[in-house]
JSON list of C-alpha atoms in Angstrom, two decimals:
[
{"chain": "Q", "resi": 1, "resn": "UNK", "atom": "CA", "xyz": [-63.59, -142.91, -35.32]},
{"chain": "Q", "resi": 2, "resn": "UNK", "atom": "CA", "xyz": [-61.57, -140.95, -32.81]},
{"chain": "Q", "resi": 3, "resn": "UNK", "atom": "CA", "xyz": [-63.63, -138.61, -30.66]},
{"chain": "Q", "resi": 4, "resn": "UNK", "atom": "CA", "xyz": [-61.86, -135.61, -29.16]},
{"chain": "Q", "resi": 5, "resn": "UNK", "atom": "CA", "xyz": [-63.44, -133.82, -26.20]},
{"chain": "Q", "resi": 6, "resn": "UNK", "atom": "CA", "xyz": [-61.33, -130.81, -25.33]},
{"chain": "Q", "resi": 7, "resn": "UNK", "atom": "CA", "xyz": [-61.77, -127.60, -23.44]},
{"chain": "Q", "resi": 8, "resn": "UNK", "atom": "CA", "xyz": [-61.39, -125.85, -20.15]},
{"chain": "Q", "resi": 9, "resn": "UNK", "atom": "CA", "xyz": [-61.01, -127.57, -16.80]},
{"chain": "Q", "resi": 10, "resn": "UNK", "atom": "CA", "xyz": [-64.19, -128.35, -14.87]},
{"chain": "Q", "resi": 11, "resn": "UNK", "atom": "CA", "xyz": [-66.45, -128.26, -17.95]},
{"chain": "Q", "resi": 12, "resn": "UNK", "atom": "CA", "xyz": [-67.63, -131.89, -17.99]},
{"chain": "Q", "resi": 13, "resn": "UNK", "atom": "CA", "xyz": [-65.19, -133.47, -20.45]},
{"chain": "Q", "resi": 14, "resn": "UNK", "atom": "CA", "xyz": [-64.72, -136.65, -18.42]},
{"chain": "Q", "resi": 15, "resn": "UNK", "atom": "CA", "xyz": [-68.45, -137.11, -17.89]},
{"chain": "Q", "resi": 16, "resn": "UNK", "atom": "CA", "xyz": [-69.04, -136.74, -21.63]},
{"chain": "Q", "resi": 17, "resn": "UNK", "atom": "CA", "xyz": [-66.15, -139.11, -22.37]},
{"chain": "Q", "resi": 18, "resn": "UNK", "atom": "CA", "xyz": [-67.57, -141.78, -20.07]},
{"chain": "Q", "resi": 19, "resn": "UNK", "atom": "CA", "xyz": [-71.01, -141.38, -21.57]},
{"chain": "Q", "resi": 20, "resn": "UNK", "atom": "CA", "xyz": [-69.69, -141.60, -25.13]},
{"chain": "Q", "resi": 21, "resn": "UNK", "atom": "CA", "xyz": [-67.52, -144.64, -24.51]},
{"chain": "Q", "resi": 22, "resn": "UNK", "atom": "CA", "xyz": [-70.58, -146.42, -23.13]},
{"chain": "Q", "resi": 23, "resn": "UNK", "atom": "CA", "xyz": [-72.85, -145.57, -26.07]},
{"chain": "Q", "resi": 24, "resn": "UNK", "atom": "CA", "xyz": [-70.15, -146.21, -28.70]},
{"chain": "Q", "resi": 25, "resn": "UNK", "atom": "CA", "xyz": [-68.39, -149.17, -27.05]},
{"chain": "Q", "resi": 26, "resn": "UNK", "atom": "CA", "xyz": [-65.25, -147.12, -27.32]},
{"chain": "Q", "resi": 27, "resn": "UNK", "atom": "CA", "xyz": [-61.94, -147.04, -25.50]},
{"chain": "Q", "resi": 28, "resn": "UNK", "atom": "CA", "xyz": [-61.28, -143.90, -23.52]},
{"chain": "Q", "resi": 29, "resn": "UNK", "atom": "CA", "xyz": [-58.33, -141.98, -22.10]},
{"chain": "Q", "resi": 30, "resn": "UNK", "atom": "CA", "xyz": [-57.97, -138.66, -20.38]},
{"chain": "Q", "resi": 31, "resn": "UNK", "atom": "CA", "xyz": [-54.92, -136.63, -21.26]},
{"chain": "Q", "resi": 32, "resn": "UNK", "atom": "CA", "xyz": [-54.50, -136.36, -17.48]},
{"chain": "Q", "resi": 33, "resn": "UNK", "atom": "CA", "xyz": [-53.32, -139.98, -17.57]},
{"chain": "Q", "resi": 34, "resn": "UNK", "atom": "CA", "xyz": [-50.98, -139.35, -20.48]},
{"chain": "Q", "resi": 35, "resn": "UNK", "atom": "CA", "xyz": [-49.52, -136.34, -18.65]},
{"chain": "Q", "resi": 36, "resn": "UNK", "atom": "CA", "xyz": [-49.03, -138.45, -15.52]},
{"chain": "Q", "resi": 37, "resn": "UNK", "atom": "CA", "xyz": [-47.11, -141.01, -17.59]},
{"chain": "Q", "resi": 38, "resn": "UNK", "atom": "CA", "xyz": [-44.93, -138.21, -18.95]},
{"chain": "Q", "resi": 39, "resn": "UNK", "atom": "CA", "xyz": [-44.38, -136.97, -15.39]},
{"chain": "Q", "resi": 40, "resn": "UNK", "atom": "CA", "xyz": [-43.27, -140.43, -14.27]},
{"chain": "Q", "resi": 41, "resn": "UNK", "atom": "CA", "xyz": [-40.98, -140.63, -17.31]},
{"chain": "Q", "resi": 42, "resn": "UNK", "atom": "CA", "xyz": [-39.65, -137.18, -16.38]},
{"chain": "Q", "resi": 43, "resn": "UNK", "atom": "CA", "xyz": [-40.28, -135.85, -19.89]},
{"chain": "Q", "resi": 44, "resn": "UNK", "atom": "CA", "xyz": [-38.35, -132.64, -20.52]},
{"chain": "Q", "resi": 45, "resn": "UNK", "atom": "CA", "xyz": [-40.41, -129.49, -20.92]},
{"chain": "Q", "resi": 46, "resn": "UNK", "atom": "CA", "xyz": [-43.63, -130.72, -19.35]},
{"chain": "Q", "resi": 47, "resn": "UNK", "atom": "CA", "xyz": [-45.96, -128.27, -17.62]},
{"chain": "Q", "resi": 48, "resn": "UNK", "atom": "CA", "xyz": [-45.04, -127.97, -13.97]},
{"chain": "Q", "resi": 49, "resn": "UNK", "atom": "CA", "xyz": [-47.56, -125.42, -12.67]},
{"chain": "Q", "resi": 50, "resn": "UNK", "atom": "CA", "xyz": [-51.04, -124.06, -13.25]},
{"chain": "Q", "resi": 51, "resn": "UNK", "atom": "CA", "xyz": [-51.03, -121.31, -15.90]},
{"chain": "Q", "resi": 52, "resn": "UNK", "atom": "CA", "xyz": [-54.26, -120.31, -17.59]},
{"chain": "Q", "resi": 53, "resn": "UNK", "atom": "CA", "xyz": [-52.80, -117.58, -19.80]},
{"chain": "Q", "resi": 54, "resn": "UNK", "atom": "CA", "xyz": [-53.64, -118.23, -23.48]},
{"chain": "Q", "resi": 55, "resn": "UNK", "atom": "CA", "xyz": [-49.97, -118.20, -24.50]},
{"chain": "Q", "resi": 56, "resn": "UNK", "atom": "CA", "xyz": [-49.19, -120.83, -21.82]},
{"chain": "Q", "resi": 57, "resn": "UNK", "atom": "CA", "xyz": [-52.15, -122.99, -22.86]},
{"chain": "Q", "resi": 58, "resn": "UNK", "atom": "CA", "xyz": [-51.06, -122.80, -26.50]},
{"chain": "Q", "resi": 59, "resn": "UNK", "atom": "CA", "xyz": [-47.39, -123.49, -25.71]},
{"chain": "Q", "resi": 60, "resn": "UNK", "atom": "CA", "xyz": [-48.33, -126.51, -23.61]},
{"chain": "Q", "resi": 61, "resn": "UNK", "atom": "CA", "xyz": [-50.61, -127.92, -26.34]},
{"chain": "Q", "resi": 62, "resn": "UNK", "atom": "CA", "xyz": [-47.80, -127.54, -28.88]},
{"chain": "Q", "resi": 63, "resn": "UNK", "atom": "CA", "xyz": [-45.34, -129.27, -26.54]},
{"chain": "Q", "resi": 64, "resn": "UNK", "atom": "CA", "xyz": [-47.81, -132.12, -25.91]},
{"chain": "Q", "resi": 65, "resn": "UNK", "atom": "CA", "xyz": [-48.73, -132.60, -29.58]},
{"chain": "Q", "resi": 66, "resn": "UNK", "atom": "CA", "xyz": [-46.00, -135.12, -30.56]},
{"chain": "Q", "resi": 67, "resn": "UNK", "atom": "CA", "xyz": [-47.05, -137.37, -27.66]},
{"chain": "Q", "resi": 68, "resn": "UNK", "atom": "CA", "xyz": [-50.72, -137.02, -28.57]},
{"chain": "Q", "resi": 69, "resn": "UNK", "atom": "CA", "xyz": [-49.99, -137.68, -32.23]},
{"chain": "Q", "resi": 70, "resn": "UNK", "atom": "CA", "xyz": [-48.14, -140.91, -31.39]},
{"chain": "Q", "resi": 71, "resn": "UNK", "atom": "CA", "xyz": [-50.95, -142.00, -29.08]},
{"chain": "Q", "resi": 72, "resn": "UNK", "atom": "CA", "xyz": [-53.55, -141.39, -31.81]},
{"chain": "Q", "resi": 73, "resn": "UNK", "atom": "CA", "xyz": [-51.45, -143.36, -34.27]},
{"chain": "Q", "resi": 74, "resn": "UNK", "atom": "CA", "xyz": [-51.46, -146.29, -31.84]},
{"chain": "Q", "resi": 75, "resn": "UNK", "atom": "CA", "xyz": [-55.15, -146.31, -30.93]},
{"chain": "Q", "resi": 76, "resn": "UNK", "atom": "CA", "xyz": [-56.21, -145.82, -34.54]},
{"chain": "Q", "resi": 77, "resn": "UNK", "atom": "CA", "xyz": [-54.75, -149.22, -35.36]},
{"chain": "Q", "resi": 78, "resn": "UNK", "atom": "CA", "xyz": [-56.20, -150.93, -32.27]},
{"chain": "Q", "resi": 79, "resn": "UNK", "atom": "CA", "xyz": [-59.79, -149.75, -31.92]},
{"chain": "Q", "resi": 80, "resn": "UNK", "atom": "CA", "xyz": [-62.74, -148.84, -34.13]},
{"chain": "Q", "resi": 81, "resn": "UNK", "atom": "CA", "xyz": [-63.76, -146.07, -31.74]},
{"chain": "Q", "resi": 82, "resn": "UNK", "atom": "CA", "xyz": [-61.71, -144.21, -29.17]},
{"chain": "Q", "resi": 83, "resn": "UNK", "atom": "CA", "xyz": [-62.41, -141.19, -26.95]},
{"chain": "Q", "resi": 84, "resn": "UNK", "atom": "CA", "xyz": [-59.63, -138.79, -25.98]},
{"chain": "Q", "resi": 85, "resn": "UNK", "atom": "CA", "xyz": [-60.57, -136.04, -23.57]},
{"chain": "Q", "resi": 86, "resn": "UNK", "atom": "CA", "xyz": [-58.65, -133.38, -21.72]},
{"chain": "Q", "resi": 87, "resn": "UNK", "atom": "CA", "xyz": [-57.26, -129.89, -21.46]},
{"chain": "Q", "resi": 88, "resn": "UNK", "atom": "CA", "xyz": [-53.91, -130.67, -23.09]},
{"chain": "Q", "resi": 89, "resn": "UNK", "atom": "CA", "xyz": [-54.82, -130.10, -26.74]},
{"chain": "Q", "resi": 90, "resn": "UNK", "atom": "CA", "xyz": [-56.49, -127.35, -28.74]},
{"chain": "Q", "resi": 91, "resn": "UNK", "atom": "CA", "xyz": [-58.54, -127.20, -31.93]},
{"chain": "Q", "resi": 92, "resn": "UNK", "atom": "CA", "xyz": [-55.31, -126.54, -33.90]},
{"chain": "Q", "resi": 93, "resn": "UNK", "atom": "CA", "xyz": [-53.94, -129.94, -32.93]},
{"chain": "Q", "resi": 94, "resn": "UNK", "atom": "CA", "xyz": [-57.23, -131.70, -33.69]},
{"chain": "Q", "resi": 95, "resn": "UNK", "atom": "CA", "xyz": [-57.37, -130.00, -37.10]},
{"chain": "Q", "resi": 96, "resn": "UNK", "atom": "CA", "xyz": [-53.86, -131.21, -37.85]},
{"chain": "Q", "resi": 97, "resn": "UNK", "atom": "CA", "xyz": [-54.69, -134.79, -36.81]},
{"chain": "Q", "resi": 98, "resn": "UNK", "atom": "CA", "xyz": [-57.92, -134.75, -38.83]},
{"chain": "Q", "resi": 99, "resn": "UNK", "atom": "CA", "xyz": [-55.90, -134.67, -42.05]},
{"chain": "Q", "resi": 100, "resn": "UNK", "atom": "CA", "xyz": [-54.75, -138.23, -41.29]},
{"chain": "Q", "resi": 101, "resn": "UNK", "atom": "CA", "xyz": [-57.42, -139.81, -39.08]},
{"chain": "Q", "resi": 102, "resn": "UNK", "atom": "CA", "xyz": [-61.23, -140.02, -38.89]},
{"chain": "Q", "resi": 103, "resn": "UNK", "atom": "CA", "xyz": [-62.03, -137.53, -36.14]},
{"chain": "Q", "resi": 104, "resn": "UNK", "atom": "CA", "xyz": [-65.01, -135.83, -34.57]},
{"chain": "Q", "resi": 105, "resn": "UNK", "atom": "CA", "xyz": [-64.47, -133.17, -31.94]},
{"chain": "Q", "resi": 106, "resn": "UNK", "atom": "CA", "xyz": [-66.24, -130.89, -29.53]},
{"chain": "Q", "resi": 107, "resn": "UNK", "atom": "CA", "xyz": [-64.83, -128.36, -27.08]},
{"chain": "Q", "resi": 108, "resn": "UNK", "atom": "CA", "xyz": [-66.44, -127.55, -23.75]},
{"chain": "Q", "resi": 109, "resn": "UNK", "atom": "CA", "xyz": [-66.16, -124.51, -21.54]},
{"chain": "Q", "resi": 110, "resn": "UNK", "atom": "CA", "xyz": [-67.76, -122.80, -18.59]},
{"chain": "Q", "resi": 111, "resn": "UNK", "atom": "CA", "xyz": [-68.24, -119.04, -18.90]},
{"chain": "Q", "resi": 112, "resn": "UNK", "atom": "CA", "xyz": [-69.17, -118.63, -15.24]},
{"chain": "Q", "resi": 113, "resn": "UNK", "atom": "CA", "xyz": [-67.94, -120.62, -12.28]},
{"chain": "Q", "resi": 114, "resn": "UNK", "atom": "CA", "xyz": [-68.50, -119.92, -8.60]},
{"chain": "Q", "resi": 115, "resn": "UNK", "atom": "CA", "xyz": [-66.58, -121.27, -5.65]},
{"chain": "Q", "resi": 116, "resn": "UNK", "atom": "CA", "xyz": [-69.82, -122.73, -4.29]},
{"chain": "Q", "resi": 117, "resn": "UNK", "atom": "CA", "xyz": [-70.47, -124.59, -7.55]},
{"chain": "Q", "resi": 118, "resn": "UNK", "atom": "CA", "xyz": [-66.87, -125.71, -7.70]},
{"chain": "Q", "resi": 119, "resn": "UNK", "atom": "CA", "xyz": [-66.99, -127.07, -4.15]},
{"chain": "Q", "resi": 120, "resn": "UNK", "atom": "CA", "xyz": [-70.39, -128.73, -4.69]},
{"chain": "Q", "resi": 121, "resn": "UNK", "atom": "CA", "xyz": [-69.26, -130.54, -7.85]},
{"chain": "Q", "resi": 122, "resn": "UNK", "atom": "CA", "xyz": [-65.58, -131.08, -7.20]},
{"chain": "Q", "resi": 123, "resn": "UNK", "atom": "CA", "xyz": [-65.36, -134.04, -9.58]},
{"chain": "Q", "resi": 124, "resn": "UNK", "atom": "CA", "xyz": [-63.11, -137.08, -9.46]},
{"chain": "Q", "resi": 125, "resn": "UNK", "atom": "CA", "xyz": [-59.82, -135.36, -10.23]},
{"chain": "Q", "resi": 126, "resn": "UNK", "atom": "CA", "xyz": [-58.98, -134.44, -6.66]},
{"chain": "Q", "resi": 127, "resn": "UNK", "atom": "CA", "xyz": [-59.96, -130.79, -7.03]},
{"chain": "Q", "resi": 128, "resn": "UNK", "atom": "CA", "xyz": [-61.95, -130.87, -3.79]},
{"chain": "Q", "resi": 129, "resn": "UNK", "atom": "CA", "xyz": [-58.83, -131.46, -1.70]},
{"chain": "Q", "resi": 130, "resn": "UNK", "atom": "CA", "xyz": [-56.92, -128.49, -3.13]},
{"chain": "Q", "resi": 131, "resn": "UNK", "atom": "CA", "xyz": [-56.14, -125.51, -0.89]},
{"chain": "Q", "resi": 132, "resn": "UNK", "atom": "CA", "xyz": [-58.89, -122.89, -0.98]},
{"chain": "Q", "resi": 133, "resn": "UNK", "atom": "CA", "xyz": [-56.62, -120.24, -2.53]},
{"chain": "Q", "resi": 134, "resn": "UNK", "atom": "CA", "xyz": [-55.89, -122.55, -5.47]},
{"chain": "Q", "resi": 135, "resn": "UNK", "atom": "CA", "xyz": [-59.59, -123.45, -5.84]},
{"chain": "Q", "resi": 136, "resn": "UNK", "atom": "CA", "xyz": [-60.34, -119.71, -5.96]},
{"chain": "Q", "resi": 137, "resn": "UNK", "atom": "CA", "xyz": [-57.68, -119.29, -8.66]},
{"chain": "Q", "resi": 138, "resn": "UNK", "atom": "CA", "xyz": [-59.27, -122.07, -10.73]},
{"chain": "Q", "resi": 139, "resn": "UNK", "atom": "CA", "xyz": [-62.72, -120.47, -10.34]},
{"chain": "Q", "resi": 140, "resn": "UNK", "atom": "CA", "xyz": [-61.27, -117.19, -11.60]},
{"chain": "Q", "resi": 141, "resn": "UNK", "atom": "CA", "xyz": [-59.33, -118.77, -14.48]},
{"chain": "Q", "resi": 142, "resn": "UNK", "atom": "CA", "xyz": [-61.89, -121.21, -15.93]},
{"chain": "Q", "resi": 143, "resn": "UNK", "atom": "CA", "xyz": [-64.07, -118.52, -17.58]},
{"chain": "Q", "resi": 144, "resn": "UNK", "atom": "CA", "xyz": [-60.99, -116.93, -19.19]},
{"chain": "Q", "resi": 145, "resn": "UNK", "atom": "CA", "xyz": [-59.70, -120.33, -20.30]},
{"chain": "Q", "resi": 146, "resn": "UNK", "atom": "CA", "xyz": [-63.17, -121.07, -21.71]},
{"chain": "Q", "resi": 147, "resn": "UNK", "atom": "CA", "xyz": [-63.22, -117.80, -23.69]},
{"chain": "Q", "resi": 148, "resn": "UNK", "atom": "CA", "xyz": [-59.87, -118.73, -25.24]},
{"chain": "Q", "resi": 149, "resn": "UNK", "atom": "CA", "xyz": [-61.15, -122.23, -26.12]},
{"chain": "Q", "resi": 150, "resn": "UNK", "atom": "CA", "xyz": [-64.30, -120.73, -27.68]},
{"chain": "Q", "resi": 151, "resn": "UNK", "atom": "CA", "xyz": [-62.17, -118.40, -29.82]},
{"chain": "Q", "resi": 152, "resn": "UNK", "atom": "CA", "xyz": [-59.92, -121.25, -30.98]},
{"chain": "Q", "resi": 153, "resn": "UNK", "atom": "CA", "xyz": [-62.88, -123.57, -31.68]},
{"chain": "Q", "resi": 154, "resn": "UNK", "atom": "CA", "xyz": [-64.50, -120.86, -33.81]},
{"chain": "Q", "resi": 155, "resn": "UNK", "atom": "CA", "xyz": [-61.20, -120.25, -35.61]},
{"chain": "Q", "resi": 156, "resn": "UNK", "atom": "CA", "xyz": [-60.86, -123.92, -36.61]},
{"chain": "Q", "resi": 157, "resn": "UNK", "atom": "CA", "xyz": [-64.56, -124.64, -37.18]},
{"chain": "Q", "resi": 158, "resn": "UNK", "atom": "CA", "xyz": [-65.22, -126.91, -34.21]},
{"chain": "Q", "resi": 159, "resn": "UNK", "atom": "CA", "xyz": [-68.31, -126.86, -32.01]},
{"chain": "Q", "resi": 160, "resn": "UNK", "atom": "CA", "xyz": [-68.00, -125.16, -28.63]},
{"chain": "Q", "resi": 161, "resn": "UNK", "atom": "CA", "xyz": [-70.57, -125.81, -25.91]},
{"chain": "Q", "resi": 162, "resn": "UNK", "atom": "CA", "xyz": [-70.80, -123.55, -22.84]},
{"chain": "Q", "resi": 163, "resn": "UNK", "atom": "CA", "xyz": [-71.76, -125.88, -19.99]},
{"chain": "Q", "resi": 164, "resn": "UNK", "atom": "CA", "xyz": [-72.71, -123.08, -17.59]},
{"chain": "Q", "resi": 165, "resn": "UNK", "atom": "CA", "xyz": [-76.47, -123.79, -17.47]},
{"chain": "Q", "resi": 166, "resn": "UNK", "atom": "CA", "xyz": [-78.71, -126.85, -17.77]},
{"chain": "Q", "resi": 167, "resn": "UNK", "atom": "CA", "xyz": [-75.77, -129.23, -17.64]},
{"chain": "Q", "resi": 168, "resn": "UNK", "atom": "CA", "xyz": [-77.73, -132.34, -18.74]},
{"chain": "Q", "resi": 169, "resn": "UNK", "atom": "CA", "xyz": [-79.03, -130.52, -21.83]},
{"chain": "Q", "resi": 170, "resn": "UNK", "atom": "CA", "xyz": [-75.57, -129.14, -22.75]},
{"chain": "Q", "resi": 171, "resn": "UNK", "atom": "CA", "xyz": [-74.13, -132.64, -22.27]},
{"chain": "Q", "resi": 172, "resn": "UNK", "atom": "CA", "xyz": [-76.73, -134.04, -24.68]},
{"chain": "Q", "resi": 173, "resn": "UNK", "atom": "CA", "xyz": [-75.88, -131.29, -27.21]},
{"chain": "Q", "resi": 174, "resn": "UNK", "atom": "CA", "xyz": [-72.18, -132.07, -26.99]},
{"chain": "Q", "resi": 175, "resn": "UNK", "atom": "CA", "xyz": [-72.83, -135.79, -27.42]},
{"chain": "Q", "resi": 176, "resn": "UNK", "atom": "CA", "xyz": [-75.03, -135.03, -30.43]},
{"chain": "Q", "resi": 177, "resn": "UNK", "atom": "CA", "xyz": [-72.18, -133.04, -32.03]},
{"chain": "Q", "resi": 178, "resn": "UNK", "atom": "CA", "xyz": [-69.99, -136.12, -31.78]},
{"chain": "Q", "resi": 179, "resn": "UNK", "atom": "CA", "xyz": [-72.52, -138.75, -32.84]},
{"chain": "Q", "resi": 180, "resn": "UNK", "atom": "CA", "xyz": [-74.74, -137.08, -35.45]},
{"chain": "Q", "resi": 181, "resn": "UNK", "atom": "CA", "xyz": [-73.67, -136.63, -39.03]}
]
């Protein structure tokens, strides 16, 4: 089974991925790592700057899809269970992959984010060291990004969990979506 955890930045995708790979004895990768490999390889057309506009998010996911598809092809033959999490794919890409591979997916978002919350829980991705103006931009953009993800998840029939309140409970709900059938 390939487990996809997608959604907006700062919503808890990595935490859920780590939790799931522990309970399922699964391999795990963040699309952040795949994007870094593409940066090192100097892949043409890769995203160079932060852009939370829906058309930019969609265009980036479409650009990234051939790389994601090839990665899924590889891990499907190597592991019984694998977790792929990140912001670089949308429900449309997961739906397309689900015609060929056994997949379960959930999408996470955060409909309200404050600078105080962002600074308190800066995560492991280096967000805490960003300039304050950029952190403020992220705080402003995450709810809009999340609304777009919610719309796309609804459109393709995937679960969307808003992680804005009672984070441990929402995390358990998201894990249940992926592990209960």
